[in-house]
XYZ file of C-alpha atoms in Angstrom:
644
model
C 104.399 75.686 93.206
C 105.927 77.357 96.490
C 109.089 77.489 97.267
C 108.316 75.709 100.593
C 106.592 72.849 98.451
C 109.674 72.529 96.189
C 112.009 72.461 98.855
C 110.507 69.737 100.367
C 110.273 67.679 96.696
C 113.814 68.283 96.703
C 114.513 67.110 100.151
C 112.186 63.732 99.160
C 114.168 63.207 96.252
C 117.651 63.018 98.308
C 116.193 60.903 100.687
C 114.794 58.564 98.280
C 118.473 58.595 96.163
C 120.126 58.411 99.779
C 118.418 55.479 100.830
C 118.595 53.802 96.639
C 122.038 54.103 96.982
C 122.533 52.988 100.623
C 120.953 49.874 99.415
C 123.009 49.675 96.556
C 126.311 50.335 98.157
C 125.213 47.923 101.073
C 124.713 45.129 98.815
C 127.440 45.027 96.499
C 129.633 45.671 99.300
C 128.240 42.485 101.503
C 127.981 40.705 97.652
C 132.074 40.795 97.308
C 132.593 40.407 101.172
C 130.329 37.412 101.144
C 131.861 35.637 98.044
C 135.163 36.069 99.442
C 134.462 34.619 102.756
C 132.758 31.646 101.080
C 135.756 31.055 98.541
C 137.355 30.412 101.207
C 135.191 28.345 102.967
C 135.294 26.070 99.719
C 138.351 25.847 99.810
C 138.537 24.894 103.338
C 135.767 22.101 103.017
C 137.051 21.089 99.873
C 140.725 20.436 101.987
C 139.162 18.775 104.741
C 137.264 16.363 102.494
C 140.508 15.715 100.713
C 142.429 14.536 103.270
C 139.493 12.448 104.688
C 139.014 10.815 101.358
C 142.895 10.111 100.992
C 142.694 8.318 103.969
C 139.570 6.093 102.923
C 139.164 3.058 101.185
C 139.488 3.970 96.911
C 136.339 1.709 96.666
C 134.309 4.073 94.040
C 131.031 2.924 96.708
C 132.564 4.139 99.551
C 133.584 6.940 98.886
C 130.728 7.862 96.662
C 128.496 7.105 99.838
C 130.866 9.102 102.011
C 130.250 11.912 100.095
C 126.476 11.710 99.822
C 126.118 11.522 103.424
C 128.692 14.658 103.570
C 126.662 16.605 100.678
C 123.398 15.895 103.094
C 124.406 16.910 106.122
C 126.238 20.442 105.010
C 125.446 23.458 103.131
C 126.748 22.310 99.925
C 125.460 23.226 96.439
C 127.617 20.883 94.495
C 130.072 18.261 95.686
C 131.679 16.596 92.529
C 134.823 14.139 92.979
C 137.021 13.266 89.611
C 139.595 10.611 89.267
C 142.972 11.367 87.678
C 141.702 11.179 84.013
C 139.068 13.356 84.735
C 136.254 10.556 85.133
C 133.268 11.684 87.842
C 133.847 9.137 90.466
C 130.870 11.225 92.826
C 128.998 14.038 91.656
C 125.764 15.539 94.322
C 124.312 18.662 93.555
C 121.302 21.009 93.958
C 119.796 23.732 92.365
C 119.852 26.977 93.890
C 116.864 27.364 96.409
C 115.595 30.783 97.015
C 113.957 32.003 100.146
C 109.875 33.168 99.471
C 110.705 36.363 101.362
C 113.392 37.124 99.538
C 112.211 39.063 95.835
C 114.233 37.717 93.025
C 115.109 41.260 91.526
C 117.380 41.129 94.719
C 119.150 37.705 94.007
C 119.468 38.452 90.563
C 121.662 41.711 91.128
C 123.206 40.802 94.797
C 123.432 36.857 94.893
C 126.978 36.027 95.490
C 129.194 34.262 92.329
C 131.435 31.984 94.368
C 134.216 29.762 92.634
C 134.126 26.084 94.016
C 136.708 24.935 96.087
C 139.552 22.723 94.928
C 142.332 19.969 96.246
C 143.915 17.355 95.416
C 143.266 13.346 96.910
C 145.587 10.820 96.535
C 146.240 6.976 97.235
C 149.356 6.613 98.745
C 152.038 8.605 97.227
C 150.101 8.982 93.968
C 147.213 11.264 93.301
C 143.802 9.355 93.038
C 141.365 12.641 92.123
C 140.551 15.807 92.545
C 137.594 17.240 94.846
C 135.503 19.833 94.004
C 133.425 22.077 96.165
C 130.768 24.557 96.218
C 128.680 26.246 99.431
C 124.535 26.677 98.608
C 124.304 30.530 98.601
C 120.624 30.243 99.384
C 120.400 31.042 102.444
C 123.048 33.834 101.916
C 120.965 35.631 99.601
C 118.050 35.435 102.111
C 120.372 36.725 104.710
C 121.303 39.470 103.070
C 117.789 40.799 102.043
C 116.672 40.570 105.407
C 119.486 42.820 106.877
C 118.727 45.120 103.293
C 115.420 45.794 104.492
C 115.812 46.324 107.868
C 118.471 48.687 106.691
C 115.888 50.549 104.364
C 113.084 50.489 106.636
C 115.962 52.015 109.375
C 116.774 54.923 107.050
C 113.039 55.341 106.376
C 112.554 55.938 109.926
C 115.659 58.265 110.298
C 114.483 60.302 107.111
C 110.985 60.251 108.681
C 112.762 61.621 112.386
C 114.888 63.768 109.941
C 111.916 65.030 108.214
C 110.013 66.282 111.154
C 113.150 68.166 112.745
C 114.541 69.591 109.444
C 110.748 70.502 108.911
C 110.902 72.603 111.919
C 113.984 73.930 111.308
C 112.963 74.684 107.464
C 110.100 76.871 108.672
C 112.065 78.791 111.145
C 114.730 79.412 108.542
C 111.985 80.945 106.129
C 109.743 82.423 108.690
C 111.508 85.956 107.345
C 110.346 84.649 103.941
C 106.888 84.343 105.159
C 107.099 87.553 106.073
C 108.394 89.275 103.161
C 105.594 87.537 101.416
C 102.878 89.469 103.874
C 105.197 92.702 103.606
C 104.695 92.346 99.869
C 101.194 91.456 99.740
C 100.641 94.636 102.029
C 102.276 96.836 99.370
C 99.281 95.387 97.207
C 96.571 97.232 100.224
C 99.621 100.582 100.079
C 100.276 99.391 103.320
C 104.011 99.552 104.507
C 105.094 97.913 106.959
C 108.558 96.579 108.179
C 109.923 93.030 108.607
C 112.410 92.023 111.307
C 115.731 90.969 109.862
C 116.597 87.419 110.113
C 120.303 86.225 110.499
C 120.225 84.546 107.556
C 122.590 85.775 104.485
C 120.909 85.910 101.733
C 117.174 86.385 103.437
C 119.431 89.346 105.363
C 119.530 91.005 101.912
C 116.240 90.712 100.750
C 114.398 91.574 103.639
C 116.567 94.946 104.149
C 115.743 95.635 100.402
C 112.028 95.281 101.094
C 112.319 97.401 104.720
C 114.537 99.953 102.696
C 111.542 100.267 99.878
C 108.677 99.937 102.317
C 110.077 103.100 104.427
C 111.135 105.185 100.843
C 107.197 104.454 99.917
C 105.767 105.271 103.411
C 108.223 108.535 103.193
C 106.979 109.589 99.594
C 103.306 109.251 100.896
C 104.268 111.707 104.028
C 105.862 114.032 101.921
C 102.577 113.754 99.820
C 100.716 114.357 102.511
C 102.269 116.871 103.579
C 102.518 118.987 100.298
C 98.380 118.625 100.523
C 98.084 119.892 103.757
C 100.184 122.615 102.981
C 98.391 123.486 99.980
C 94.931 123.034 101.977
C 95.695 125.801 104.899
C 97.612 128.085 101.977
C 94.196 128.404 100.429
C 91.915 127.550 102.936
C 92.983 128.531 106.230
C 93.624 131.823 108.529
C 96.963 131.594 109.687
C 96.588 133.669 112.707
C 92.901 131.848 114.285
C 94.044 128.239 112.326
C 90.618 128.361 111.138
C 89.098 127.964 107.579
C 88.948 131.227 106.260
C 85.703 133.138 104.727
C 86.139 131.221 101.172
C 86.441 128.069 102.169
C 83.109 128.681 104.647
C 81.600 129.676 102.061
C 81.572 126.289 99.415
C 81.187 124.560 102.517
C 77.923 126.597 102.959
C 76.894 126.153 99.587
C 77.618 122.567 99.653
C 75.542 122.467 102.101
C 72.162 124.128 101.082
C 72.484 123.190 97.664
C 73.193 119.379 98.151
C 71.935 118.308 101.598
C 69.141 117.757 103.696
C 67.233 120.647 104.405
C 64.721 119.106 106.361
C 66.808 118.586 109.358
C 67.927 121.486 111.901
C 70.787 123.074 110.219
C 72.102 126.189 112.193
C 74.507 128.906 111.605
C 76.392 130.485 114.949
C 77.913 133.873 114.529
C 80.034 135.046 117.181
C 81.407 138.527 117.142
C 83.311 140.288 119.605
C 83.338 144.025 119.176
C 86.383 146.138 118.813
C 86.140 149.804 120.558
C 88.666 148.044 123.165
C 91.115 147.625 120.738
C 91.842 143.804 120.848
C 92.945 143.718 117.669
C 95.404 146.195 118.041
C 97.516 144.254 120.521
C 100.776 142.773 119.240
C 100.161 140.263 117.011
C 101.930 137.073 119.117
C 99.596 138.224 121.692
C 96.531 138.277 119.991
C 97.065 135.089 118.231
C 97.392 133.357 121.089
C 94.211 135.175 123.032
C 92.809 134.261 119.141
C 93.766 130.234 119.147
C 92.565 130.136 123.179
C 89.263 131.479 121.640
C 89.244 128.704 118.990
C 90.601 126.020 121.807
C 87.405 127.077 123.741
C 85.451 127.476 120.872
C 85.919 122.957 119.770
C 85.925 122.481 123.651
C 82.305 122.936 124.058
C 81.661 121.515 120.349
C 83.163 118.485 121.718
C 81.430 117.921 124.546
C 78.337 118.364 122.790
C 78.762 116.409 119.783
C 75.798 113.864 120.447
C 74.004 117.364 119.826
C 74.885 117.463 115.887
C 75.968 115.146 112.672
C 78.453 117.186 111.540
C 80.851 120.738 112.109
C 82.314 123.335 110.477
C 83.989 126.655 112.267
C 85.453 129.205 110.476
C 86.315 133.022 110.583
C 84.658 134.968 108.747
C 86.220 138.157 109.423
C 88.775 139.728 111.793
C 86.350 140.032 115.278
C 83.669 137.266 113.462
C 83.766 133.365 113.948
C 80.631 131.450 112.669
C 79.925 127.946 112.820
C 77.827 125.733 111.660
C 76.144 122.773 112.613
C 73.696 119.936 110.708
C 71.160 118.186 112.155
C 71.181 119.705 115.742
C 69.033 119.314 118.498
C 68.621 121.831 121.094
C 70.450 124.597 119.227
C 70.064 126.977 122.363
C 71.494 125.006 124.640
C 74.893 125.029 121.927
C 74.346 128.622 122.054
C 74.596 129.209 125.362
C 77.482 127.040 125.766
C 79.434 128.504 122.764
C 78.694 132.252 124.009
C 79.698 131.026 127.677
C 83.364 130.204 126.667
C 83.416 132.503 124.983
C 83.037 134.968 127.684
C 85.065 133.044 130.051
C 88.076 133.298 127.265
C 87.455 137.331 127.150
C 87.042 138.011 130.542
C 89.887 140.442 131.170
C 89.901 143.679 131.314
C 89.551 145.587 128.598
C 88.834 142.540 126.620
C 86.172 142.798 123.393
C 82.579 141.941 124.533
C 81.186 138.692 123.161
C 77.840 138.542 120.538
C 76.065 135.676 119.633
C 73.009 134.826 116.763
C 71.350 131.991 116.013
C 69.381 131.207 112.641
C 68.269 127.967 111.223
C 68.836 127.041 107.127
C 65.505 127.139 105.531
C 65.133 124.931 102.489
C 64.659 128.315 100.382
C 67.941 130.152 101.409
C 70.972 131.152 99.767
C 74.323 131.864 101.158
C 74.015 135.615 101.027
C 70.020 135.554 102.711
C 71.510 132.524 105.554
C 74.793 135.341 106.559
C 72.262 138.664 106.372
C 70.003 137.157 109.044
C 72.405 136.141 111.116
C 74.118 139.152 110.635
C 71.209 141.106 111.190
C 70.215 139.491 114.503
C 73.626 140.000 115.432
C 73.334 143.732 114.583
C 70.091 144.463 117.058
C 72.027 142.160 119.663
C 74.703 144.565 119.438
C 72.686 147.405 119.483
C 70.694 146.409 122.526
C 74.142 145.575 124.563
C 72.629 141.681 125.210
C 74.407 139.800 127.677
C 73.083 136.550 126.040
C 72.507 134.389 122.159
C 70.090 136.099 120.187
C 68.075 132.878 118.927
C 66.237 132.572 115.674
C 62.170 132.245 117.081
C 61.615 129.091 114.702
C 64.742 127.188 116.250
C 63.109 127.966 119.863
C 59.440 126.958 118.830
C 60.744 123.918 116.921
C 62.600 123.179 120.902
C 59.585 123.689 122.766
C 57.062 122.302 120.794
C 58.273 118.616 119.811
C 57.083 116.171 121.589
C 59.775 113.734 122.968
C 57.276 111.375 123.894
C 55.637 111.486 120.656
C 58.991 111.059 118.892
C 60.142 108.306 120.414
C 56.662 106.488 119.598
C 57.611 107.232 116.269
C 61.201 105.999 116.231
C 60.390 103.311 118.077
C 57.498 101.832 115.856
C 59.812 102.373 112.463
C 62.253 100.090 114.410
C 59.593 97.544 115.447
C 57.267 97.652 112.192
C 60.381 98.355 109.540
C 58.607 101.312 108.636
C 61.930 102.144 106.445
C 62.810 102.745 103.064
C 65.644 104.613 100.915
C 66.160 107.231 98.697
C 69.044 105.918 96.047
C 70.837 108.104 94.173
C 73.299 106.905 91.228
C 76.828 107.435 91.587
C 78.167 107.628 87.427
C 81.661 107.266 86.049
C 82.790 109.151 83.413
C 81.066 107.016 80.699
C 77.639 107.694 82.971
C 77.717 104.043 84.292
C 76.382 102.922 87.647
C 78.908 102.597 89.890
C 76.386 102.196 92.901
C 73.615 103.972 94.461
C 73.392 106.270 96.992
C 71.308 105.074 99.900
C 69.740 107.077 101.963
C 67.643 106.120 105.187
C 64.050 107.253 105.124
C 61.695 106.541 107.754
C 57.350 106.743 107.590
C 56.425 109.249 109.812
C 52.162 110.038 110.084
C 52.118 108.146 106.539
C 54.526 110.170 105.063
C 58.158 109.176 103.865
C 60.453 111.587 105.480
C 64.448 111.930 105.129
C 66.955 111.295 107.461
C 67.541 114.740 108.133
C 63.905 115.086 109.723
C 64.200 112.837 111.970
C 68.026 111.922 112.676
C 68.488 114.703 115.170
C 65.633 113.100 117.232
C 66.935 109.933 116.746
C 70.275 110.933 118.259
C 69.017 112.249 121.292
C 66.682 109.403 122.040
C 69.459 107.054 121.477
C 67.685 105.363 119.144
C 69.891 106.367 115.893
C 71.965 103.123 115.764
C 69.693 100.660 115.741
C 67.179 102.627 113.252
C 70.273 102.794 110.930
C 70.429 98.804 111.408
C 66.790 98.584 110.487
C 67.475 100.696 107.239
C 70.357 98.267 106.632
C 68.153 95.439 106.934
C 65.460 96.409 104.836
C 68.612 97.149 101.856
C 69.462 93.597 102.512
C 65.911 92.110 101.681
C 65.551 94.275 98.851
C 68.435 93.262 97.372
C 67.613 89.590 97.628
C 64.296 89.874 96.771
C 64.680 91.739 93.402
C 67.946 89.885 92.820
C 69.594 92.971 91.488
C 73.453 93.211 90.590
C 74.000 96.638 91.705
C 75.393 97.966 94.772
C 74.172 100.178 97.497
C 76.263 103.035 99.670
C 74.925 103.529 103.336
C 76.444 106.607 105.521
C 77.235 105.048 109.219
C 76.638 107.470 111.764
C 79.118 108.222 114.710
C 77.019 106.172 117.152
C 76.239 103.358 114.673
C 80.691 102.958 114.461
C 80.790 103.100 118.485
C 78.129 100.701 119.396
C 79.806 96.963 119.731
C 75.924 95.299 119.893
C 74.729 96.717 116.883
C 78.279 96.299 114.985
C 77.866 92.682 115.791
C 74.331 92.255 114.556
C 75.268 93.721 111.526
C 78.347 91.729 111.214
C 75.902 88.057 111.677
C 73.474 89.518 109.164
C 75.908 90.027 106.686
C 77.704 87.075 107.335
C 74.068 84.986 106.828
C 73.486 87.043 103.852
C 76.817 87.003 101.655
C 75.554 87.534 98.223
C 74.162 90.367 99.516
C 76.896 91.471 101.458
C 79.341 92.164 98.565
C 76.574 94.437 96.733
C 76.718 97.011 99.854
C 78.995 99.758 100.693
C 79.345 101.369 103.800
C 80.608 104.812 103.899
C 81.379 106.787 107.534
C 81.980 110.993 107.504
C 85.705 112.057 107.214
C 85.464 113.830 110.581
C 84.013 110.464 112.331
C 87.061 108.174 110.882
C 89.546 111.273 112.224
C 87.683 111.199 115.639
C 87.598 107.338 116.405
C 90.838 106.082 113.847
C 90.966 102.370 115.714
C 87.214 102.198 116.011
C 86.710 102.645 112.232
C 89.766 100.472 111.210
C 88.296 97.791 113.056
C 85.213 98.557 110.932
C 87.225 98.726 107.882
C 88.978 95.592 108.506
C 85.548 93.420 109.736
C 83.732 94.710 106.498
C 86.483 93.824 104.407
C 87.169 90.082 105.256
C 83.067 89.784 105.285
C 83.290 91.257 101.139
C 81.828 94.700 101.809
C 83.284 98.095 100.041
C 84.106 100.685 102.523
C 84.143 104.642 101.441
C 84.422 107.592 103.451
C 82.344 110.847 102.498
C 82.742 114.390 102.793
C 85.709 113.853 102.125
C 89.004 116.879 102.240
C 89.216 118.943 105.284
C 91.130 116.342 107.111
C 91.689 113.748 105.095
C 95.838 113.575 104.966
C 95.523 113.399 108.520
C 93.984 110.093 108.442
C 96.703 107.746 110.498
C 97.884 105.142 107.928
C 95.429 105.753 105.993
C 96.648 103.162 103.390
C 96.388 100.514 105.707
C 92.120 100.583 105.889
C 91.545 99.490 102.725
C 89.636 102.329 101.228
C 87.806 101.303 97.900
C 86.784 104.928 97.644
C 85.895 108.734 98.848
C 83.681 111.126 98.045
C 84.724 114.856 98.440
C 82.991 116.591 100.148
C 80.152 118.786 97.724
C 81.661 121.956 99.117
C 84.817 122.074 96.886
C 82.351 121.506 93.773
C 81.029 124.780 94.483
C 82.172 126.776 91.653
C 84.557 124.144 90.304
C 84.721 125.197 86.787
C 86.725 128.805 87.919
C 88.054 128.257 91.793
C 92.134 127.810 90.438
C 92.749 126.633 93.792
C 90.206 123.666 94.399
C 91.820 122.889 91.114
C 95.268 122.642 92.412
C 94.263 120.901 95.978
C 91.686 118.644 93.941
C 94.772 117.483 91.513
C 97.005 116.955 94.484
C 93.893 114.638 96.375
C 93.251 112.463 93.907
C 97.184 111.868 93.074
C 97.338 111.113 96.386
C 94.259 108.811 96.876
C 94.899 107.166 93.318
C 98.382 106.470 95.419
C 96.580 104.302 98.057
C 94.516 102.599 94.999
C 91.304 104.610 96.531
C 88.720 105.756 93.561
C 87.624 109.630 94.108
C 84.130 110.401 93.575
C 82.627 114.174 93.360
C 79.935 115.431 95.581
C 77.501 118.302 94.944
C 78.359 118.309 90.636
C 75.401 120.488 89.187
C 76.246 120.679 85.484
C 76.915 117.864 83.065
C 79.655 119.440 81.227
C 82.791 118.967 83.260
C 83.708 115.475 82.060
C 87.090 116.659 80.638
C 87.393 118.543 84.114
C 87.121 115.661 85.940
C 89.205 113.698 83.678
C 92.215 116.292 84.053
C 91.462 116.258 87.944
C 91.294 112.590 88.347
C 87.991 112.698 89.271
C 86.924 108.825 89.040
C 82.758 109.575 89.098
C 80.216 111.829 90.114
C 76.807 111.330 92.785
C 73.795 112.103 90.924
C 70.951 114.186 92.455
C 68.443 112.604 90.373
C 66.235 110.119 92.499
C 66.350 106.839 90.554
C 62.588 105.306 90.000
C 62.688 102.084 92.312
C 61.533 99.963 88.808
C 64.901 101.344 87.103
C 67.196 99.560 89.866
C 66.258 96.322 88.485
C 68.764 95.157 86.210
């Protein structure tokens, strides 16, 4: 029971002995006051009759008709006269007569117990008789119930008033109670917040108790994050550019061409400036700052064309080399151009390094080392040959110049219309190789054939057309899951545009809402960079999908994940890092050390860790000692198999 319910139960409980004993203290008060007051009224009457009777004839028939016609006309319950020896002369009575309103419990405790009224007659000098008389207490007893119940129905209506205000009063006094129970129930969700202080004592001590523990827990999780990031750029980062350093690039690469799409337009940028003009033998405050305006310059004209791409990384790569790279880009010349052309404005002093640019695109057959030595070789000849301009990979400019945007939007547009969709679901396994979920991923008929989303999703993008082909994909997971009844649950990756566009959020949001069995057997997962670029947006998408029953991940997780404003407050149910920091997992010391600290730190926030990119089946104990909740399987699942 809550406190609020037991306080009122108490509060019922004194009113009901307050009014009991009202009652009671009402009547046996007006009980003695009454019997006094009609003792002596008895007394009185019996007096008066006395003398009257002395004054009479002692005929026995007159007086006994004196009486009589006395007895009838008053309020008398007994009227009894006695001569000297104690013979009844005249004796009238009644028996008592109670009232039909009035209940008899009440005469029986509160009817008045009056002694009859005595005196003397006499004849003459000599005593004749004695009188005696007693008042009916009928209509006292009636009397007296009706002013008890108006009295009880009065205090029922004051303790009704009373209620109402002391109601009002009783939930301002424990409105800081209310809110210690939210604070408290937020430290369930590791989200700490602060409660204002009421004036009251005692809620005064527990409420600065809670504030005092909520800001020692937020603090800890700083200090955690913190530590992380600190441990990320010691082993991750250049100091001087602030960019990820060669080794990092590199499981970020592999991550990438082991574990990805490789049907979409994946593209590496390497930038080189040369170094006969001795840049980098400037001071070195100098030339870190000319270094981070490079970088500044560098994300600028990333930024602005980020409906161009899914996904970044930029590193350096050596001392005069940046390289960047880019998934699922469209028009990779036009980046070029606009990377080498800040690039130039940046070093356009004098005796500033010149600026060299290549282009290649990730073929599905390429390694890390075959990816860098094209680039690097284009690079090379673009050096050679002094070019004031990107040196583009020939496939990336016939891929631009041949697509057909007319074509492709047919395409797009007919998926949408007809549902040509489907998915490609890959098991995500805990440690004892149970299905956690599956791993959803869009797939779209294109000329009869069922391509991936990297294929298509650059074309998508550009046509505008990627939200709502995400919703169809959504859709379709909803019918399948009602239609083979299944009790397993499905991950979907959100795009940037599908977390930014209010119409399609809502129409997701009513489908979900029509469909709630369904609802709380899908996940929805958004890229770490996208929940760091648009925090409110994808709260508000955390919060919506929460309430509705939906699990909400993020994936690709651990370049920028401590940076994540309160990110105990959205409710995580999990991440998956990001298949990079897999790369060579079983002798990279360092992932070790940063992997340790991320999962302490997510485990924190009650947010399950799940590994990207895993290619053997031997680092159980690994994971264990890492705190690695699960793995993502590469292994298509059979569509037959999902049916539990």
């Amino acid at each position: 029971m809550s406190i609020i319910k037991e306080l009122w139960l108490a509060i019922v409980v004194v009113l009901v002995v307050a009014i009991i004993g009202s009652v009671s203290i009402y009547g046996v008060t007006t009980k003695h006051y009454v019997e006094e007051q009609l003792y002596a009224k008895n007394i009185d009457n019996a007096t008066m009759l006395a003398l009257t009777l002395s004054k009479l004839e002692k005929d026995p028939v007159t007086l006994d008709l004196f009486i009589m016609s006395q007895f009838d006309i008053g309020h008398y319950s007994a009227i009894t006269l006695k001569d000297a020896n104690g013979a009844v002369i005249s004796d009238h009575h009644q028996s008592f007569q109670l009232n039909q309103n009035s209940p008899r419990w009440f005469a029986k405790y509160f009817s008045p117990d009056v002694a009859p009224g005595i005196a003397q007659v006499s004849n003459g000098w000599s005593q004749y008789g004695t009188i005696y008389v007693e008042a009916d207490t009928g209509f006292i007893v009636a009397s007296m119930w009706r002013a008890a119940y108006r009295l009880v129905v009065g205090l029922l209506l004051i303790a009704v008033v009373a209620g109402i205000i002391g109601g009002w009063f009783l939930r301002k006094i424990l409105r800081p109670l209310d809110d210690v129970v939210d604070q408290a129930e937020a430290f369930q969700d590791m989200r700490f917040i602060k409660s204002k202080v009421p004036r009251t004592l005692e809620l005064k001590r527990v409420v600065n108790a809670m504030n005092f523990l909520a800001q020692k827990s937020k603090k800890v999780m700083e200090e955690e994050n913190r530590r992380l990031d600190l441990m990320r750029h010691k082993t991750q980062f250049d100091d001087e550019s602030g960019l990820a350093n060669r080794d990092y690039f590199i499981l970020m690469l592999k991550g990438q061409i082991a574990f990805r799409d490789t049907q979409g337009i994946n593209c590496i940028f390497l930038i080189r400036f040369t170094t006969e003009q001795g840049f980098l033998r400037i001071p070195a405050p100098e030339r870190k700052k000319r270094l981070r305006d490079l970088v500044s310059a560098i994300n600028s004209a990333l930024q602005l064309n980020n409906q161009s791409f899914t996904d970044s990384r930029i590193a350096r790569l050596q001392k005069n080399e940046f390289v960047v790279l880019l998934t699922e880009a469209h028009n990779a010349s036009l980046i070029a151009y606009a990377l080498y052309n800040v690039c130039t404005e940046v070093m356009c002093h004098s005796n500033d390094p010149e600026i060299f640019e290549s282009v290649v695109k990730i073929r599905p057959g390429d390694s890390v080392s075959s990816v860098l030595m094209r680039a690097d070789t284009m690079l090379n000849e673009a050096q050679t040959s002094d070019a004031a301009f990107p040196s583009i990979e020939g496939e990336l400019l016939h891929n631009e110049s041949t697509e057909n945007e007319k074509a492709w939007t047919e395409v797009l547009n007919s998926a949408i219309t007809h549902s040509k969709v489907e998915t490609f679901n890959y098991p995500v396994l805990d440690s004892r190789r149970r299905v956690i979920h599956y791993q959803s991923w869009a797939g779209v008929e294109i000329n009869g054939e069922l391509r991936q989303s990297g294929y298509y999703t650059h074309w998508a993008r550009y046509l505008g057309l990627l939200p709502q082909l995400e919703l169809t994909t959504i859709s379709y997971l909803i019918k399948y899951i009602n239609a083979i009844e299944t009790q397993s649950k499905f991950a979907f990756l959100c795009s940037e545009q599908f977390l930014l566009d209010n119409e399609i959020l809502a129409q997701l949001y009513y489908q979900l809402n029509n469909s709630q069995n369904a609802a709380r057997q899908l996940c929805f997962e958004v890229r770490e960079s996208t929940a760091n670029r648009f925090p409110e947006a994808f709260k508000q998408f955390c919060n919506t999908l929460k309430a509705i029953g939906c699990e909400v991940g993020l994936k690709r997780v651990g370049e920028s994940f401590s940076q994540l404003i309160n990110i105990q407050e959205l409710g995580l149910d999990y991440v998956k890092i990001d298949s990079g920091f897999m790369a060579d997992i079983d002798s990279n010391l360092a992932n070790h050390s940063f992997l340790r600290g991320f999962c302490s730190l997510a485990h924190t926030f009650g947010i399950k860790v799940y590994a990207d990119g895993v290619k053997r089946s031997d680092h159980h104990e690994l994971f264990s000692e890492l705190g690695i909740d699960g793995i993502v399987s590469h292994i298509e699942v059979i569509e037959h198999l999902l049916d539990d």
